[in-house]
Coordinates of N, CA and C in Angstrom, one line a residue:
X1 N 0.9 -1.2 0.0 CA 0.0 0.0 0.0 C 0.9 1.2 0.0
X2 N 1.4 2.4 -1.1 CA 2.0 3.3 -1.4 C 1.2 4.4 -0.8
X3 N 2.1 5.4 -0.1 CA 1.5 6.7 -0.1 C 0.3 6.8 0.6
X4 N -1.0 7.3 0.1 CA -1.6 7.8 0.1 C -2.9 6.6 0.9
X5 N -2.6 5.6 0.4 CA -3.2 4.4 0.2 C -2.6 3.6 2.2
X6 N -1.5 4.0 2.3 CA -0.7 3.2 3.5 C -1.6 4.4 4.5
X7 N -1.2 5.5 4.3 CA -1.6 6.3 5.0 C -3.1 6.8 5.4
X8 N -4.2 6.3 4.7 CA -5.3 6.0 4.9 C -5.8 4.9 5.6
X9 N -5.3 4.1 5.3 CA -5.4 2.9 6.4 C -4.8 3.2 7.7
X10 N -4.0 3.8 8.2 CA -2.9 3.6 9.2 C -3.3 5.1 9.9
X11 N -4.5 6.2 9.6 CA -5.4 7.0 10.0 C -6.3 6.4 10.6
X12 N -7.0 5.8 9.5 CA -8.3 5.5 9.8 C -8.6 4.6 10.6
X13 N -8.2 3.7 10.9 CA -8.4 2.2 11.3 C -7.1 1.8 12.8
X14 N -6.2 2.6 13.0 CA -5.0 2.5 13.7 C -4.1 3.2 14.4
X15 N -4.9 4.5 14.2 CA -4.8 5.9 14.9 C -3.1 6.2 14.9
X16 N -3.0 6.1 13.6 CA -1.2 6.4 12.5 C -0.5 5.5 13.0
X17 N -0.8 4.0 13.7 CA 0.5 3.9 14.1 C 0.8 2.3 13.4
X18 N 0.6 1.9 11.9 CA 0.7 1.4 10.5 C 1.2 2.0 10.0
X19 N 2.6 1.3 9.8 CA 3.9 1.6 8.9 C 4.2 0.3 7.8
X20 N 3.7 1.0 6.7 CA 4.1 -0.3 5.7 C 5.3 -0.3 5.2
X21 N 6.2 0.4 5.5 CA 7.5 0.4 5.3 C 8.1 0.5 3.5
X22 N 7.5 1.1 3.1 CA 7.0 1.0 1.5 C 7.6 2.7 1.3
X23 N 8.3 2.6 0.0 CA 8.7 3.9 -0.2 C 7.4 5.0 -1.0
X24 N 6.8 5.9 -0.2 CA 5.4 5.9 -0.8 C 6.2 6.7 -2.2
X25 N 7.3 7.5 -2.5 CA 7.0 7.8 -4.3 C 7.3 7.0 -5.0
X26 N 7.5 5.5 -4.5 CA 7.8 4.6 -6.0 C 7.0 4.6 -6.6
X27 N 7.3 4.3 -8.2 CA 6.2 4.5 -9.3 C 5.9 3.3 -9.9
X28 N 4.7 3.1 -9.8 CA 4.1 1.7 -10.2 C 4.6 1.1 -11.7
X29 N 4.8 0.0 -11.7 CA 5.7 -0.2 -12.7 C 4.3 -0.9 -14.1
X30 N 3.5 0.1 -14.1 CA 2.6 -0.6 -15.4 C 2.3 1.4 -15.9
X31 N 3.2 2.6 -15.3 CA 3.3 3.6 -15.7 C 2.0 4.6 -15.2
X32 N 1.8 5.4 -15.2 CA 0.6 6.4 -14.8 C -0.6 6.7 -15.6
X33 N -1.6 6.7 -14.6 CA -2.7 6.4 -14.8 C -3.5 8.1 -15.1
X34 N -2.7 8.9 -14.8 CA -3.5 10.3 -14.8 C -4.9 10.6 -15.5
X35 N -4.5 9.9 -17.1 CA -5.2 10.1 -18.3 C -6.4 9.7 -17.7
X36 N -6.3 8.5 -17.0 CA -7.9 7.6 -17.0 C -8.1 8.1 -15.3
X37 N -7.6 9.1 -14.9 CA -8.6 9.5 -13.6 C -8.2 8.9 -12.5
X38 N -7.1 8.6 -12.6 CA -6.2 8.1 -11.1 C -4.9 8.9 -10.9
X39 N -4.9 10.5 -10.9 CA -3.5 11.0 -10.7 C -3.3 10.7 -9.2
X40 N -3.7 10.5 -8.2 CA -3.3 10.3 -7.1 C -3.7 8.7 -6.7
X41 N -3.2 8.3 -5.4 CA -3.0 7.0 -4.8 C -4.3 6.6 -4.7
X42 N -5.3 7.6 -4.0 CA -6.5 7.5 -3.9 C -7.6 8.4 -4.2
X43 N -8.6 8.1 -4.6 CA -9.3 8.7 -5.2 C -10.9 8.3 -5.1
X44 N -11.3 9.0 -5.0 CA -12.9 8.3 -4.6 C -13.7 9.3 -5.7
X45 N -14.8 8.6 -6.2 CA -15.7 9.2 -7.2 C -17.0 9.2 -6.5
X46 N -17.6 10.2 -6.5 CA -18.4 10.6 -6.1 C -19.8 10.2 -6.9
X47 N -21.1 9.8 -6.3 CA -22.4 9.5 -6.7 C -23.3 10.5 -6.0
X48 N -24.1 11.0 -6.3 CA -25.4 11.7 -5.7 C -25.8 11.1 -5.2
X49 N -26.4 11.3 -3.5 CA -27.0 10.7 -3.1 C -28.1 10.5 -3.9
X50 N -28.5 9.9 -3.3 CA -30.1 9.5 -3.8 C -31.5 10.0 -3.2
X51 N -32.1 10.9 -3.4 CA -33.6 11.6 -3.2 C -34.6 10.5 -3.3
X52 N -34.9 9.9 -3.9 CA -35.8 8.9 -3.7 C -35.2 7.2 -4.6
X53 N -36.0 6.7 -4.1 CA -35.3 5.2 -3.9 C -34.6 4.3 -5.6
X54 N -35.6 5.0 -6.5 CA -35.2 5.1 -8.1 C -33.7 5.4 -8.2
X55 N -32.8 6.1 -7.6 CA -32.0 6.8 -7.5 C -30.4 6.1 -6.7
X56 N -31.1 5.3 -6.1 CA -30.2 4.8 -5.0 C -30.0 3.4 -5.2
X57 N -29.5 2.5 -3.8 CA -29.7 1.0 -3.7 C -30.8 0.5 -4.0
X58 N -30.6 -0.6 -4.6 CA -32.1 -1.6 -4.4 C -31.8 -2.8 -4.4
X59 N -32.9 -3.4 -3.3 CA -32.7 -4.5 -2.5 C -32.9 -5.7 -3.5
X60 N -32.5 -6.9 -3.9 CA -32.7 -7.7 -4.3 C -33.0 -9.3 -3.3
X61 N -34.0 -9.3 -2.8 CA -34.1 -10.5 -1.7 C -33.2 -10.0 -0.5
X62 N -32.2 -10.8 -0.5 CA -31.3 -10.6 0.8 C -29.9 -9.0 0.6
X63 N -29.9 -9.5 -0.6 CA -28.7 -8.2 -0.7 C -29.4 -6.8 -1.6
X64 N -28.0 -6.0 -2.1 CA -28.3 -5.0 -2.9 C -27.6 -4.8 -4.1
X65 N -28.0 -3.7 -4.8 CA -27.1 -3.6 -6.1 C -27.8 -2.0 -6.2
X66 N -26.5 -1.4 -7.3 CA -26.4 -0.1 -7.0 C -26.2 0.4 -8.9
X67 N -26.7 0.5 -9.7 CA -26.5 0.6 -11.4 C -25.5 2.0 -11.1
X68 N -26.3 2.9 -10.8 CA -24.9 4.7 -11.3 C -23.7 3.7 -10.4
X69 N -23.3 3.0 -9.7 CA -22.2 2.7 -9.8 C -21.7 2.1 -10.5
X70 N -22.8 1.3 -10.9 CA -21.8 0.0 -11.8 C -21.4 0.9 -13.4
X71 N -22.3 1.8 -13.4 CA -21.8 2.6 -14.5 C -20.7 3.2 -15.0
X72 N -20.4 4.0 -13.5 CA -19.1 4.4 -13.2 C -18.3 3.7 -13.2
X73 N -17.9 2.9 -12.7 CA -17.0 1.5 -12.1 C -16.6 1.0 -13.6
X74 N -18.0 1.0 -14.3 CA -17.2 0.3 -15.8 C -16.6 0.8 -16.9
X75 N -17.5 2.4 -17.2 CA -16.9 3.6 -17.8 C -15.1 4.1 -17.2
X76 N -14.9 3.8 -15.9 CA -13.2 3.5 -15.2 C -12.7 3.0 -15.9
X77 N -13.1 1.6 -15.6 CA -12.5 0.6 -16.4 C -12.1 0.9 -17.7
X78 N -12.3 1.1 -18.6 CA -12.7 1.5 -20.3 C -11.5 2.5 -20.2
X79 N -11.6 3.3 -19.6 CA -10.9 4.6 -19.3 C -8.9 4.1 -19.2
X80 N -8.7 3.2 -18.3 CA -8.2 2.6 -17.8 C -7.5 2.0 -19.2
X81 N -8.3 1.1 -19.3 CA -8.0 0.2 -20.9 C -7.1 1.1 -21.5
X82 N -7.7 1.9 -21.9 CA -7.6 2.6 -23.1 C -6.0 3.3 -22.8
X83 N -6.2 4.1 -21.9 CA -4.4 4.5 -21.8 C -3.2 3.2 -21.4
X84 N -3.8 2.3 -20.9 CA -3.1 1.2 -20.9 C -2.2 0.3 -22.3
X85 N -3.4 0.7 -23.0 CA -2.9 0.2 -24.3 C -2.3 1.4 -25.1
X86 N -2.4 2.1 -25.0 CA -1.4 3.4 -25.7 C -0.3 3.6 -25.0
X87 N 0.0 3.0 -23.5 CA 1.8 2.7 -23.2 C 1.9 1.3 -23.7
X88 N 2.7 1.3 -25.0 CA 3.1 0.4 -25.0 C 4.3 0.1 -24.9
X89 N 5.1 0.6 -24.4 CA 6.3 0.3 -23.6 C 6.1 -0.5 -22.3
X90 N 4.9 -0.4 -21.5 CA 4.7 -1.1 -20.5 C 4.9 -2.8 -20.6
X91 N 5.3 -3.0 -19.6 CA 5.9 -4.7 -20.2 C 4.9 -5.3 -18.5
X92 N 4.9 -4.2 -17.9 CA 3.5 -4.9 -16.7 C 2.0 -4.7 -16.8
X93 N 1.1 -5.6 -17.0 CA -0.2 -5.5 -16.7 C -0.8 -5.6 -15.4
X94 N -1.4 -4.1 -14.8 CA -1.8 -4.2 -13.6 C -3.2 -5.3 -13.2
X95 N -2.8 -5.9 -11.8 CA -3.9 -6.5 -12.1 C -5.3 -5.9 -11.0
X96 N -6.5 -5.8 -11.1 CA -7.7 -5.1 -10.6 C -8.4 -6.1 -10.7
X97 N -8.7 -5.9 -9.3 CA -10.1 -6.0 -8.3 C -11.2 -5.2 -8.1
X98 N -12.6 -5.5 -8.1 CA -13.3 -4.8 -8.4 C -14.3 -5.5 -7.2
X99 N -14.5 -4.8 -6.0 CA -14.8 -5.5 -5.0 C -16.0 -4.7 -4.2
X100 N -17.4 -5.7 -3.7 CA -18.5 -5.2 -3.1 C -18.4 -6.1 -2.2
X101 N -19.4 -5.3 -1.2 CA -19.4 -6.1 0.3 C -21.4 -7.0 -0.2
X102 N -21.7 -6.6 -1.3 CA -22.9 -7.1 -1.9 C -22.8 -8.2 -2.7
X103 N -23.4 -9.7 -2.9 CA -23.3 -10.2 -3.9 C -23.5 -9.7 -5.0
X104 N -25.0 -9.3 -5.1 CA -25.7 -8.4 -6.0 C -25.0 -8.0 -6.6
X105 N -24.5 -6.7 -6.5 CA -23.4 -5.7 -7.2 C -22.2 -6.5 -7.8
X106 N -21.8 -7.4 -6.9 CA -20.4 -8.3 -7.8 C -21.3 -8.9 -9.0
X107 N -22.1 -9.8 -9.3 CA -23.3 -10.4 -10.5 C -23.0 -9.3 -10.9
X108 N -23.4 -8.0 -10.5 CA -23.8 -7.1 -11.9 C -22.6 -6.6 -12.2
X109 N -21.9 -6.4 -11.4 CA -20.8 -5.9 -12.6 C -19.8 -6.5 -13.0
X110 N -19.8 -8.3 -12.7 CA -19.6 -9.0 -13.9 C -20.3 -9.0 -15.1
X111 N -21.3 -9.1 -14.8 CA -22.4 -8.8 -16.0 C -22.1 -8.0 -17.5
X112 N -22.1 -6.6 -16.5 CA -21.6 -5.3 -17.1 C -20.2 -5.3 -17.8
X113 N -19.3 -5.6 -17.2 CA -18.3 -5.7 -17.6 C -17.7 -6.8 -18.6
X114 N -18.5 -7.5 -18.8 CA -18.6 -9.1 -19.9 C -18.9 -8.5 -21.1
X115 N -19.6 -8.0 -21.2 CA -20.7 -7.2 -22.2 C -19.8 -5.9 -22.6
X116 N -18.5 -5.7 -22.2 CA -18.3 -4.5 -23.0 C -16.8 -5.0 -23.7
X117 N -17.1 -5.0 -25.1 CA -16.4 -5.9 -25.7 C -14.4 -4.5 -25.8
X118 N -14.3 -3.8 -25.4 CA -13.4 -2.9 -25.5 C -12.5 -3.3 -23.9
X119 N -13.0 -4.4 -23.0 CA -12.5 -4.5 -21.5 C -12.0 -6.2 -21.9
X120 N -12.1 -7.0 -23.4 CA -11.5 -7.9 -23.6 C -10.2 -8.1 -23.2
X121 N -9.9 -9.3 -22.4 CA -8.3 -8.9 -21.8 C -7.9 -8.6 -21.3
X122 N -8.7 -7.3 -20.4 CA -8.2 -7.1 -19.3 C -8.5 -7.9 -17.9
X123 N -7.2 -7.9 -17.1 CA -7.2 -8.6 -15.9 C -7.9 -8.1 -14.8
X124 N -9.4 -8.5 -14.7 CA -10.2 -7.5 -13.7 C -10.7 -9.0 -12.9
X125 N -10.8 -8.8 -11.7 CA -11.3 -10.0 -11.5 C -12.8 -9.0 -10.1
X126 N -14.0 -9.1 -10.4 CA -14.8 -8.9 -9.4 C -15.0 -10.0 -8.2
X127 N -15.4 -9.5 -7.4 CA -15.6 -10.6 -6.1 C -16.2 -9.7 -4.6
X128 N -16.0 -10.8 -4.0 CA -16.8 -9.7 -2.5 C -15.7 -9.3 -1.9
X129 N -15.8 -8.7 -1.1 CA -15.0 -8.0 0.2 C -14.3 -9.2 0.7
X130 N -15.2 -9.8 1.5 CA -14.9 -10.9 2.4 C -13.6 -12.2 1.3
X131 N -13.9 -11.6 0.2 CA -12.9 -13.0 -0.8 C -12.2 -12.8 -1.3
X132 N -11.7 -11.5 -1.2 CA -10.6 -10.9 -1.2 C -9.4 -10.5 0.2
X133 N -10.5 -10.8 1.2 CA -9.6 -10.6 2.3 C -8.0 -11.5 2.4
X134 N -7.0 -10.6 2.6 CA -6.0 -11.5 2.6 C -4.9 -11.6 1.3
X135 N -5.5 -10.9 0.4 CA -5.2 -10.6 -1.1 C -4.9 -9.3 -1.1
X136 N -3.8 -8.9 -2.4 CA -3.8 -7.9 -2.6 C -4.0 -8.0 -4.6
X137 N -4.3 -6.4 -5.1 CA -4.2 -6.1 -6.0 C -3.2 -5.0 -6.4
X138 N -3.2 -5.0 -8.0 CA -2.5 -3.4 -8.2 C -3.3 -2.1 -7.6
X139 N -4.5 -2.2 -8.8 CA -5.7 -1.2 -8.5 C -6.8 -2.1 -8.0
X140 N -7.5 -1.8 -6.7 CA -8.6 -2.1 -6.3 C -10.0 -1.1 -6.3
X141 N -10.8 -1.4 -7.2 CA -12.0 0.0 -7.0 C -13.2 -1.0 -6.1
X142 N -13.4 -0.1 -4.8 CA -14.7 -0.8 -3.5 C -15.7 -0.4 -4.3
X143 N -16.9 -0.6 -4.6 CA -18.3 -0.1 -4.5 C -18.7 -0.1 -3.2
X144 N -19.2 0.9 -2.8 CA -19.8 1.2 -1.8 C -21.4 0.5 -1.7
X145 N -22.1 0.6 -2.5 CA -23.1 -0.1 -3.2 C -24.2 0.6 -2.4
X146 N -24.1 0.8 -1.1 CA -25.8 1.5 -0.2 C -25.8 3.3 -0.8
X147 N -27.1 3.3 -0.5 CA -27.3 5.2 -0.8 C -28.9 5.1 -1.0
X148 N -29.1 5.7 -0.1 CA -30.8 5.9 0.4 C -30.6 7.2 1.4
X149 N -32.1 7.5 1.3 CA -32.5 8.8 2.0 C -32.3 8.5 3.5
X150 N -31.9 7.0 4.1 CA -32.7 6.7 5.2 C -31.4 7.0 6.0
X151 N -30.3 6.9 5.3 CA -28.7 7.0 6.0 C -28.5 5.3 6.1
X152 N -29.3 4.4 5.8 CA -29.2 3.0 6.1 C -28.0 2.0 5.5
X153 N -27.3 1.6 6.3 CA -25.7 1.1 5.4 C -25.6 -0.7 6.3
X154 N -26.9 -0.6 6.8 CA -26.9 -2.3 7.0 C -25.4 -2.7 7.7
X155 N -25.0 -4.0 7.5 CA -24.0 -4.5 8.0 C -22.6 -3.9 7.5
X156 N -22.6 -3.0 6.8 CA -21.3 -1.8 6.4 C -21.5 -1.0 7.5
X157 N -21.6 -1.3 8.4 CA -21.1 -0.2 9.8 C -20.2 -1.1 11.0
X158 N -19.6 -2.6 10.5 CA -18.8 -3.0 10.9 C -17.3 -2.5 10.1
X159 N -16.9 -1.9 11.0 CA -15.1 -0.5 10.5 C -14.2 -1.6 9.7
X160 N -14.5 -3.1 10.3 CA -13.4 -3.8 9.8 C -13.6 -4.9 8.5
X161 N -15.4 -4.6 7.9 CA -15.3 -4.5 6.9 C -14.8 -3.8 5.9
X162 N -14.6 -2.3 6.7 CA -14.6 -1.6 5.5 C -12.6 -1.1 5.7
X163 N -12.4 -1.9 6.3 CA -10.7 -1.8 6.7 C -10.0 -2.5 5.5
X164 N -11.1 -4.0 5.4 CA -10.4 -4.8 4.5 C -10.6 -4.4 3.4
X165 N -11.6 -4.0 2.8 CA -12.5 -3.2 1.4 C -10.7 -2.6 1.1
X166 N -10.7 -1.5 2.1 CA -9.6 -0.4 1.4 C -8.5 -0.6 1.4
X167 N -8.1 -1.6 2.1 CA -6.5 -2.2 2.2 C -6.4 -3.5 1.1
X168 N -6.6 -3.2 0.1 CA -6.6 -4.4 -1.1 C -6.0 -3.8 -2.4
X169 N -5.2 -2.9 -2.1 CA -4.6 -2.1 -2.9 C -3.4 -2.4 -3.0
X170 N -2.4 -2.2 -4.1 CA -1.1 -1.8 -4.0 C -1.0 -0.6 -4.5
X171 N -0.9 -0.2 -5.7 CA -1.1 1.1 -6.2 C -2.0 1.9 -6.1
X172 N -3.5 1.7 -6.8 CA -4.3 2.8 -6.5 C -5.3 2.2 -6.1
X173 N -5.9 2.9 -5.0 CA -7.3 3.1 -4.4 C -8.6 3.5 -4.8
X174 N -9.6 2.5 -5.4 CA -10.6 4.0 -5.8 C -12.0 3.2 -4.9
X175 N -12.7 4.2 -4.6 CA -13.5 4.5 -3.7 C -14.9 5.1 -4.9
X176 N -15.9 4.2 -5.0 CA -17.0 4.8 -6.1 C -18.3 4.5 -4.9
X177 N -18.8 5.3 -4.6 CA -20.2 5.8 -4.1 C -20.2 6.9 -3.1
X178 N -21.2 7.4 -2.9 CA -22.0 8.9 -2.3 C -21.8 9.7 -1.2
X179 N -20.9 10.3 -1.5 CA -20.3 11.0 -0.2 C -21.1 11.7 0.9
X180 N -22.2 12.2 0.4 CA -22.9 12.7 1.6 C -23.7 11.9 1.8
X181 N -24.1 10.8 1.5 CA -24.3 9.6 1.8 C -23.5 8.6 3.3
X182 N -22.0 8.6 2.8 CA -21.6 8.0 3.6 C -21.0 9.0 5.1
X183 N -21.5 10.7 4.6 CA -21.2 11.3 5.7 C -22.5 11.3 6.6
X184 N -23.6 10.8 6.4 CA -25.1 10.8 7.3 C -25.3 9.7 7.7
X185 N -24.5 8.5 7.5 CA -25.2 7.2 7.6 C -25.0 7.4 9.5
X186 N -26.7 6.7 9.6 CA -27.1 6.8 11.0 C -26.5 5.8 11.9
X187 N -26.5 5.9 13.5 CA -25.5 5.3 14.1 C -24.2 5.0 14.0
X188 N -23.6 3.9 13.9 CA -22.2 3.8 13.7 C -21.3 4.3 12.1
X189 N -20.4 5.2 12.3 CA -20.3 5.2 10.8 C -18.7 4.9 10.6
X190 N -18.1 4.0 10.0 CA -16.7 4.0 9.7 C -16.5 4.4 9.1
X191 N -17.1 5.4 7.9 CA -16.4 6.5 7.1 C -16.5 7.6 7.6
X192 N -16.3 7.9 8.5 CA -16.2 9.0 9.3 C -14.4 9.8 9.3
X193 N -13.8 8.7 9.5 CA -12.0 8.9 9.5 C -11.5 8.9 8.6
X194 N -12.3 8.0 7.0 CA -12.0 7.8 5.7 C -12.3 9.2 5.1
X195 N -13.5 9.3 5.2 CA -13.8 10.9 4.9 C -13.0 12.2 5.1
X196 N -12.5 12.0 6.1 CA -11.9 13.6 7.1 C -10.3 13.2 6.2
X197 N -9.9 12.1 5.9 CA -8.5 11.9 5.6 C -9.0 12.2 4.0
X198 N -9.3 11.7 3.5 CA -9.9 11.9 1.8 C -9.7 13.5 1.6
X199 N -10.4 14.0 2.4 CA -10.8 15.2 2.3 C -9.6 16.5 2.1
X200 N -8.6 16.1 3.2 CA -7.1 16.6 3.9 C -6.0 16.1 2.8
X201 N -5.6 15.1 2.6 CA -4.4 14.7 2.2 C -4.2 15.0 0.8
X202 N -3.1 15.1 0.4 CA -2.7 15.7 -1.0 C -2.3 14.5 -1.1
X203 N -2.2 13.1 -1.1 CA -2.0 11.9 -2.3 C -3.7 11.1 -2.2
X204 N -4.6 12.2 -1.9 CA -6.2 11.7 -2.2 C -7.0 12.8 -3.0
X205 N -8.1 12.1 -3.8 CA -8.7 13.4 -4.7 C -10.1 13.0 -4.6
X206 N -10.9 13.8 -4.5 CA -12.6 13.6 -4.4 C -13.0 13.8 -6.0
X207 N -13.7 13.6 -6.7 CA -14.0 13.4 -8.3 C -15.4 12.9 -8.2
X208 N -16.3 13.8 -9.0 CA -17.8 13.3 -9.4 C -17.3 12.7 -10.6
X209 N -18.4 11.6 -10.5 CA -18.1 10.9 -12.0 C -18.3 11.2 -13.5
X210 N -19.5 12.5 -13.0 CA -20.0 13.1 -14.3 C -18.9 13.9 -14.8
X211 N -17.7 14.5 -13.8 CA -16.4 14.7 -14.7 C -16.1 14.3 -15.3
X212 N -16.1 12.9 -15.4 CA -15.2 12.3 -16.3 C -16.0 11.8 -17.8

């Protein structure tokens, strides 16, 4: 975990005293990602909350799924691709994880991501939180996947779910769903520390996705 990425974890979760011993300006060896919306370690893209429930999560039986992210999440991807293959001097292909604490949301955006014939090739592997734990990647992007009016974030108000979510990184961090969302969620909130550091540090950047 470089930079920006060590240092978010070792705020948030361990009150600074996580040292990955890692030189945070080494430069990832598959080259920079600026083009496609990763100039820093971490980066979170931003979703609207959601005003009414059309807008937001929806429940599928036991879990949920979230479409404007999987939107995002894929249009990244694409993004990603695309400068990837215009260094072609790179002789490393990074590899990405694309990880929800939802079944739901992993289905769909394998789904989504199957179907877009320009992501052929690439090393993306989707999965949950929990099956990833223990693993790392290059780039890891979390869906957040909840966003309702209600502040309701269910079993995501356990901190050490969302410890593992963000510590699955080596190079870049991306963070896709609703920031004022995850700053209201009612009772316990672990983005509380993630937030205030996001917010502060110059190797993190807050980005709506409609920028891009």
């Amino acid at each position: 975990m470089r930079g920006g990425i060590g240092k978010l974890i070792s705020q948030s979760f361990y009150d600074g005293d996580l040292d990955s011993g890692l030189d945070p300006n080494e430069g990832a060896p598959f080259g920079t990602l600026t083009l496609a919306g990763l100039g820093t370690r971490v980066v979170w893209y931003d979703i609207p909350r959601a005003a009414q429930p059309s807008e937001g999560d929806r429940r599928i039986g036991t879990s949920f799924m979230n479409t404007r992210e999987v939107s995002c999440i894929v249009d990244l991807l694409v993004r990603i691709q695309f400068v990837l293959l215009k260094q072609k001097s790179t002789v490393h292909r990074p590899t990405i994880g694309v990880i929800s604490g939802y079944g739901e949301q992993v289905d769909t955006l394998r789904r989504e991501i199957g179907r877009r014939p320009e992501l052929k090739g690439m090393d993306v592997e989707c999965n949950s939180v929990h099956t990833f734990q223990g693993r790392e990647v290059d780039i890891c992007i979390y869906s957040v996947t909840r966003n309702n009016s209600a502040g309701d974030i269910g079993f995501l108000d356990d901190w050490r779910h969302l410890n593992v979510a963000l510590s699955r990184a080596r190079w870049h961090l991306v963070v896709v769903g609703s920031w004022s969302f995850c700053a209201a969620i009612r009772g316990k909130n672990p983005f509380e520390n993630v937030l205030s550091f996001v917010g502060a540090d110059a190797d993190c950047e807050r980005k709506e996705c409609a920028d891009e």
